[in-house]
Amino acid sequence: MFMRIDHIGIACHDLEEKIALFSQTFELTVVAREVNEEQGVKEAMLHIADGEGGGSYIQLLEPLSQDSPVGKFLARRGEGVHHVAFGVPDVAEAIDRIGGKGVRVLDERPRHGSMGSQIAFLHPKDVGGMLTELVQATRP
Ligand code: CMX
Ligand code: CO
């Protein structure tokens, strides 16, 4: 079902500061910047490598408000790894298969993610404490 790790999502207070840190430390390039109102984030994708069905990235996330998922996470736990995202060939199919095993799927239908992708989240409490995102990258 999983083709690659699509991205690691990192929650931060100051997006520009963390873009500078990650791009300089790891010599990575920012390939996309977006505001995703539905997810409540301002974000940047830093490219690592290309893999099966899409690339792999670090996703830096600054919350748009304190009551958004990332805003709440920062208040509770501080900056750090927020979620892990796996590349899947078909996110709707992955939701059905994983949901059928009793894992809570937070998005009944795929939502809009970074760079035109289709995404869905799984509840961290049902996946060993890891907030999990499924990503179907856009076809070129
Ligand atoms: N990783 C691991 N555990 C997490 C977590 C995370 N990122 N966020 C919350 N939790 C834990 C909490 O610590 C809490 O555990 P305890 O009860 O043991 O303390 C439990 O989950 C429930 O937390 P909560 O505060 O009641 O729930 P929230 O209102 O914070 O919602 C969640 C949690 C996962 C349902 C919500 O953050 C969500 O729907 N996330 C999906 C969307 C999202 O994260 N969007 C931003 C990224 C967008 C992108 O990647 O493009
Ligand atoms: Co993500």
PDB file of C-alpha atoms and ligand atoms in Angstrom:
ATOM      1  CA  MET A   1       0.000   0.000   0.000  1.00  0.00           C
ATOM      2  CA  PHE A   2       2.849   2.438   0.843  1.00  0.00           C
ATOM      3  CA  MET A   3       5.257   3.416  -1.919  1.00  0.00           C
ATOM      4  CA  ARG A   4       7.528   5.787  -0.014  1.00  0.00           C
ATOM      5  CA  ILE A   5       7.657   8.261   2.835  1.00  0.00           C
ATOM      6  CA  ASP A   6       6.193  11.351   1.164  1.00  0.00           C
ATOM      7  CA  HIS A   7       7.071  13.775   3.930  1.00  0.00           C
ATOM      8  CA  ILE A   8       7.736  14.406   7.591  1.00  0.00           C
ATOM      9  CA  GLY A   9       5.615  17.311   8.873  1.00  0.00           C
ATOM     10  CA  ILE A  10       7.348  19.598  11.392  1.00  0.00           C
ATOM     11  CA  ALA A  11       5.350  22.068  13.509  1.00  0.00           C
ATOM     12  CA  CYS A  12       7.031  25.436  14.051  1.00  0.00           C
ATOM     13  CA  HIS A  13       6.251  28.919  15.346  1.00  0.00           C
ATOM     14  CA  ASP A  14       8.172  30.824  12.678  1.00  0.00           C
ATOM     15  CA  LEU A  15       8.131  29.361   9.168  1.00  0.00           C
ATOM     16  CA  GLU A  16      10.792  31.671   7.704  1.00  0.00           C
ATOM     17  CA  GLU A  17      13.203  30.934  10.542  1.00  0.00           C
ATOM     18  CA  LYS A  18      12.799  27.173  10.135  1.00  0.00           C
ATOM     19  CA  ILE A  19      13.079  27.343   6.332  1.00  0.00           C
ATOM     20  CA  ALA A  20      16.452  29.044   6.832  1.00  0.00           C
ATOM     21  CA  LEU A  21      17.520  26.444   9.412  1.00  0.00           C
ATOM     22  CA  PHE A  22      16.525  23.351   7.426  1.00  0.00           C
ATOM     23  CA  SER A  23      17.663  24.604   4.020  1.00  0.00           C
ATOM     24  CA  GLN A  24      21.061  25.671   5.348  1.00  0.00           C
ATOM     25  CA  THR A  25      21.692  22.717   7.659  1.00  0.00           C
ATOM     26  CA  PHE A  26      20.619  19.979   5.257  1.00  0.00           C
ATOM     27  CA  GLU A  27      21.245  21.846   1.971  1.00  0.00           C
ATOM     28  CA  LEU A  28      17.643  21.343   0.852  1.00  0.00           C
ATOM     29  CA  THR A  29      15.667  23.481  -1.600  1.00  0.00           C
ATOM     30  CA  VAL A  30      12.189  24.886  -1.035  1.00  0.00           C
ATOM     31  CA  VAL A  31      10.044  23.675  -3.947  1.00  0.00           C
ATOM     32  CA  ALA A  32       6.619  24.907  -2.815  1.00  0.00           C
ATOM     33  CA  ARG A  33       5.063  27.392  -0.411  1.00  0.00           C
ATOM     34  CA  GLU A  34       1.344  27.417   0.269  1.00  0.00           C
ATOM     35  CA  VAL A  35      -1.338  28.632   2.607  1.00  0.00           C
ATOM     36  CA  ASN A  36      -3.871  25.839   3.175  1.00  0.00           C
ATOM     37  CA  GLU A  37      -6.870  27.422   4.925  1.00  0.00           C
ATOM     38  CA  GLU A  38      -8.685  24.110   5.281  1.00  0.00           C
ATOM     39  CA  GLN A  39      -5.721  22.607   7.189  1.00  0.00           C
ATOM     40  CA  GLY A  40      -5.059  25.870   9.055  1.00  0.00           C
ATOM     41  CA  VAL A  41      -1.418  26.115   7.977  1.00  0.00           C
ATOM     42  CA  LYS A  42       1.167  28.181   6.177  1.00  0.00           C
ATOM     43  CA  GLU A  43       3.722  25.700   4.845  1.00  0.00           C
ATOM     44  CA  ALA A  44       6.840  25.031   2.838  1.00  0.00           C
ATOM     45  CA  MET A  45       7.999  21.804   1.159  1.00  0.00           C
ATOM     46  CA  LEU A  46      11.747  21.098   1.038  1.00  0.00           C
ATOM     47  CA  HIS A  47      12.685  18.493  -1.548  1.00  0.00           C
ATOM     48  CA  ILE A  48      14.779  15.484  -0.513  1.00  0.00           C
ATOM     49  CA  ALA A  49      14.530  12.940  -3.352  1.00  0.00           C
ATOM     50  CA  ASP A  50      12.266  11.523  -6.023  1.00  0.00           C
ATOM     51  CA  GLY A  51      10.634   8.162  -5.426  1.00  0.00           C
ATOM     52  CA  GLU A  52       7.952   5.858  -6.732  1.00  0.00           C
ATOM     53  CA  GLY A  53       4.790   7.839  -7.498  1.00  0.00           C
ATOM     54  CA  GLY A  54       6.199  11.173  -6.263  1.00  0.00           C
ATOM     55  CA  GLY A  55       8.919  12.842  -4.256  1.00  0.00           C
ATOM     56  CA  SER A  56       9.900  12.901  -0.612  1.00  0.00           C
ATOM     57  CA  TYR A  57      10.075  16.094   1.399  1.00  0.00           C
ATOM     58  CA  ILE A  58      10.272  17.834   4.734  1.00  0.00           C
ATOM     59  CA  GLN A  59       7.085  19.836   5.284  1.00  0.00           C
ATOM     60  CA  LEU A  60       7.447  22.853   7.592  1.00  0.00           C
ATOM     61  CA  LEU A  61       4.155  23.983   9.138  1.00  0.00           C
ATOM     62  CA  GLU A  62       3.241  27.241  10.866  1.00  0.00           C
ATOM     63  CA  PRO A  63      -0.329  27.446  12.222  1.00  0.00           C
ATOM     64  CA  LEU A  64      -2.762  30.071  10.939  1.00  0.00           C
ATOM     65  CA  SER A  65      -4.517  30.100  14.317  1.00  0.00           C
ATOM     66  CA  GLN A  66      -4.111  28.721  17.830  1.00  0.00           C
ATOM     67  CA  ASP A  67      -7.167  26.477  17.536  1.00  0.00           C
ATOM     68  CA  SER A  68      -5.935  24.731  14.364  1.00  0.00           C
ATOM     69  CA  PRO A  69      -4.391  21.213  14.601  1.00  0.00           C
ATOM     70  CA  VAL A  70      -0.836  22.562  14.419  1.00  0.00           C
ATOM     71  CA  GLY A  71      -1.636  25.500  16.757  1.00  0.00           C
ATOM     72  CA  LYS A  72      -2.955  23.105  19.391  1.00  0.00           C
ATOM     73  CA  PHE A  73       0.005  20.772  18.948  1.00  0.00           C
ATOM     74  CA  LEU A  74       2.497  23.618  19.484  1.00  0.00           C
ATOM     75  CA  ALA A  75       0.717  24.762  22.641  1.00  0.00           C
ATOM     76  CA  ARG A  76       0.693  21.233  24.015  1.00  0.00           C
ATOM     77  CA  ARG A  77       4.023  19.794  22.909  1.00  0.00           C
ATOM     78  CA  GLY A  78       6.105  22.609  21.414  1.00  0.00           C
ATOM     79  CA  GLU A  79       7.976  22.502  18.107  1.00  0.00           C
ATOM     80  CA  GLY A  80       8.890  19.163  16.520  1.00  0.00           C
ATOM     81  CA  VAL A  81       7.670  16.267  14.399  1.00  0.00           C
ATOM     82  CA  HIS A  82       3.902  16.602  13.940  1.00  0.00           C
ATOM     83  CA  HIS A  83       3.096  13.821  11.466  1.00  0.00           C
ATOM     84  CA  VAL A  84       4.490  11.271   9.025  1.00  0.00           C
ATOM     85  CA  ALA A  85       3.029  11.073   5.506  1.00  0.00           C
ATOM     86  CA  PHE A  86       3.164   7.987   3.288  1.00  0.00           C
ATOM     87  CA  GLY A  87       2.779   7.973  -0.471  1.00  0.00           C
ATOM     88  CA  VAL A  88      -0.046   5.728  -1.719  1.00  0.00           C
ATOM     89  CA  PRO A  89      -1.185   5.059  -5.295  1.00  0.00           C
ATOM     90  CA  ASP A  90      -4.863   5.778  -4.531  1.00  0.00           C
ATOM     91  CA  VAL A  91      -5.831   7.601  -1.335  1.00  0.00           C
ATOM     92  CA  ALA A  92      -9.565   6.759  -1.535  1.00  0.00           C
ATOM     93  CA  GLU A  93      -8.730   3.067  -1.772  1.00  0.00           C
ATOM     94  CA  ALA A  94      -6.194   3.334   1.089  1.00  0.00           C
ATOM     95  CA  ILE A  95      -8.854   5.021   3.294  1.00  0.00           C
ATOM     96  CA  ASP A  96     -11.239   2.118   2.651  1.00  0.00           C
ATOM     97  CA  ARG A  97      -8.654  -0.553   3.313  1.00  0.00           C
ATOM     98  CA  ILE A  98      -7.208   1.015   6.461  1.00  0.00           C
ATOM     99  CA  GLY A  99     -10.610   2.145   7.782  1.00  0.00           C
ATOM    100  CA  GLY A 100     -11.808  -1.445   7.354  1.00  0.00           C
ATOM    101  CA  LYS A 101      -9.214  -2.523   9.933  1.00  0.00           C
ATOM    102  CA  GLY A 102     -10.829  -0.334  12.617  1.00  0.00           C
ATOM    103  CA  VAL A 103      -8.395   2.598  12.415  1.00  0.00           C
ATOM    104  CA  ARG A 104     -10.187   5.972  12.652  1.00  0.00           C
ATOM    105  CA  VAL A 105      -9.855   7.854   9.381  1.00  0.00           C
ATOM    106  CA  LEU A 106     -10.122  11.595  10.133  1.00  0.00           C
ATOM    107  CA  ASP A 107     -11.117  12.470   6.557  1.00  0.00           C
ATOM    108  CA  GLU A 108     -13.962  10.499   5.066  1.00  0.00           C
ATOM    109  CA  ARG A 109     -13.039  11.873   1.692  1.00  0.00           C
ATOM    110  CA  PRO A 110      -9.641  12.924   0.373  1.00  0.00           C
ATOM    111  CA  ARG A 111      -8.778  16.598   0.918  1.00  0.00           C
ATOM    112  CA  HIS A 112      -6.517  19.018  -0.863  1.00  0.00           C
ATOM    113  CA  GLY A 113      -2.860  18.732   0.212  1.00  0.00           C
ATOM    114  CA  SER A 114       0.499  20.199  -0.793  1.00  0.00           C
ATOM    115  CA  MET A 115       1.345  20.639  -4.466  1.00  0.00           C
ATOM    116  CA  GLY A 116      -2.042  19.470  -5.723  1.00  0.00           C
ATOM    117  CA  SER A 117      -1.980  16.167  -3.830  1.00  0.00           C
ATOM    118  CA  GLN A 118      -4.970  14.332  -2.348  1.00  0.00           C
ATOM    119  CA  ILE A 119      -4.587  13.577   1.364  1.00  0.00           C
ATOM    120  CA  ALA A 120      -6.277  11.963   4.359  1.00  0.00           C
ATOM    121  CA  PHE A 121      -5.264  11.634   8.023  1.00  0.00           C
ATOM    122  CA  LEU A 122      -5.481   8.691  10.436  1.00  0.00           C
ATOM    123  CA  HIS A 123      -6.021   9.203  14.161  1.00  0.00           C
ATOM    124  CA  PRO A 124      -2.691   9.077  16.026  1.00  0.00           C
ATOM    125  CA  LYS A 125      -4.214   7.109  18.924  1.00  0.00           C
ATOM    126  CA  ASP A 126      -4.990   4.218  16.543  1.00  0.00           C
ATOM    127  CA  VAL A 127      -1.513   4.189  14.980  1.00  0.00           C
ATOM    128  CA  GLY A 128       0.768   3.914  17.993  1.00  0.00           C
ATOM    129  CA  GLY A 129       0.781   7.646  18.713  1.00  0.00           C
ATOM    130  CA  MET A 130       1.849   8.695  15.195  1.00  0.00           C
ATOM    131  CA  LEU A 131      -0.402  11.141  13.344  1.00  0.00           C
ATOM    132  CA  THR A 132      -0.374   9.536   9.895  1.00  0.00           C
ATOM    133  CA  GLU A 133      -1.123  11.190   6.560  1.00  0.00           C
ATOM    134  CA  LEU A 134      -1.810   9.353   3.311  1.00  0.00           C
ATOM    135  CA  VAL A 135      -0.737  11.196   0.168  1.00  0.00           C
ATOM    136  CA  GLN A 136      -1.625  10.589  -3.444  1.00  0.00           C
ATOM    137  CA  ALA A 137       0.692  12.867  -5.390  1.00  0.00           C
ATOM    138  CA  THR A 138      -0.502  14.651  -8.532  1.00  0.00           C
ATOM    139  CA  ARG A 139       0.178  12.825 -11.731  1.00  0.00           C
ATOM    140  CA  PRO A 140       2.718  14.677 -13.875  1.00  0.00           C
TER     141      PRO A 140
HETATM  142  N1  CMX B   1       0.790  13.412  16.947  1.00  0.00           N
HETATM  143  C1  CMX B   1       0.551  12.500  17.925  1.00  0.00           C
HETATM  144  N2  CMX B   1      -0.455  12.616  18.828  1.00  0.00           N
HETATM  145  C2  CMX B   1      -1.238  13.709  18.712  1.00  0.00           C
HETATM  146  C3  CMX B   1      -1.063  14.692  17.734  1.00  0.00           C
HETATM  147  C4  CMX B   1       0.008  14.511  16.818  1.00  0.00           C
HETATM  148  N3  CMX B   1       0.249  15.399  15.849  1.00  0.00           N
HETATM  149  N4  CMX B   1      -1.998  15.654  17.875  1.00  0.00           N
HETATM  150  C5  CMX B   1      -2.747  15.296  18.922  1.00  0.00           C
HETATM  151  N5  CMX B   1      -2.294  14.132  19.439  1.00  0.00           N
HETATM  152  C6  CMX B   1      -2.809  13.416  20.600  1.00  0.00           C
HETATM  153  C7  CMX B   1      -2.959  14.329  21.794  1.00  0.00           C
HETATM  154  O1  CMX B   1      -1.730  14.432  22.491  1.00  0.00           O
HETATM  155  C8  CMX B   1      -4.023  13.650  22.590  1.00  0.00           C
HETATM  156  O2  CMX B   1      -3.482  12.629  23.365  1.00  0.00           O
HETATM  157  P1  CMX B   1      -3.759  12.525  24.945  1.00  0.00           P
HETATM  158  O3  CMX B   1      -5.259  12.441  25.049  1.00  0.00           O
HETATM  159  O4  CMX B   1      -3.055  11.278  25.343  1.00  0.00           O
HETATM  160  O5  CMX B   1      -3.196  13.760  25.547  1.00  0.00           O
HETATM  161  C9  CMX B   1      -4.915  13.017  21.520  1.00  0.00           C
HETATM  162  O6  CMX B   1      -4.119  12.963  20.334  1.00  0.00           O
HETATM  163  C10 CMX B   1      -6.168  13.833  21.222  1.00  0.00           C
HETATM  164  O7  CMX B   1      -5.769  15.157  21.153  1.00  0.00           O
HETATM  165  P2  CMX B   1      -6.814  16.329  21.167  1.00  0.00           P
HETATM  166  O8  CMX B   1      -6.146  17.560  21.647  1.00  0.00           O
HETATM  167  O9  CMX B   1      -8.079  15.916  21.813  1.00  0.00           O
HETATM  168  O10 CMX B   1      -7.178  16.431  19.688  1.00  0.00           O
HETATM  169  P3  CMX B   1      -6.936  17.599  18.724  1.00  0.00           P
HETATM  170  O11 CMX B   1      -8.155  18.434  18.766  1.00  0.00           O
HETATM  171  O12 CMX B   1      -5.610  18.241  18.913  1.00  0.00           O
HETATM  172  O13 CMX B   1      -6.902  16.776  17.369  1.00  0.00           O
HETATM  173  C11 CMX B   1      -6.138  15.420  15.653  1.00  0.00           C
HETATM  174  C12 CMX B   1      -5.925  15.832  17.112  1.00  0.00           C
HETATM  175  C13 CMX B   1      -5.012  14.458  15.280  1.00  0.00           C
HETATM  176  C14 CMX B   1      -7.482  14.721  15.529  1.00  0.00           C
HETATM  177  C15 CMX B   1      -6.103  16.709  14.782  1.00  0.00           C
HETATM  178  O14 CMX B   1      -4.851  17.347  14.967  1.00  0.00           O
HETATM  179  C16 CMX B   1      -6.317  16.441  13.302  1.00  0.00           C
HETATM  180  O15 CMX B   1      -7.427  16.262  12.835  1.00  0.00           O
HETATM  181  N6  CMX B   1      -5.222  16.411  12.497  1.00  0.00           N
HETATM  182  C17 CMX B   1      -5.310  16.187  11.056  1.00  0.00           C
HETATM  183  C18 CMX B   1      -5.147  17.451  10.255  1.00  0.00           C
HETATM  184  C19 CMX B   1      -3.830  18.129  10.447  1.00  0.00           C
HETATM  185  O16 CMX B   1      -3.034  17.781  11.327  1.00  0.00           O
HETATM  186  N7  CMX B   1      -3.562  19.154   9.589  1.00  0.00           N
HETATM  187  C20 CMX B   1      -2.319  19.922   9.617  1.00  0.00           C
HETATM  188  C21 CMX B   1      -1.265  19.375   8.649  1.00  0.00           C
HETATM  189  C22 CMX B   1      -1.666  19.617   7.203  1.00  0.00           C
HETATM  190  C23 CMX B   1      -0.770  18.931   6.162  1.00  0.00           C
HETATM  191  O17 CMX B   1       0.053  18.093   6.486  1.00  0.00           O
HETATM  192  O18 CMX B   1      -0.911  19.270   4.965  1.00  0.00           O
HETATM  193 CO    CO B   2       1.581  16.818   5.744  1.00  0.00          CO
END
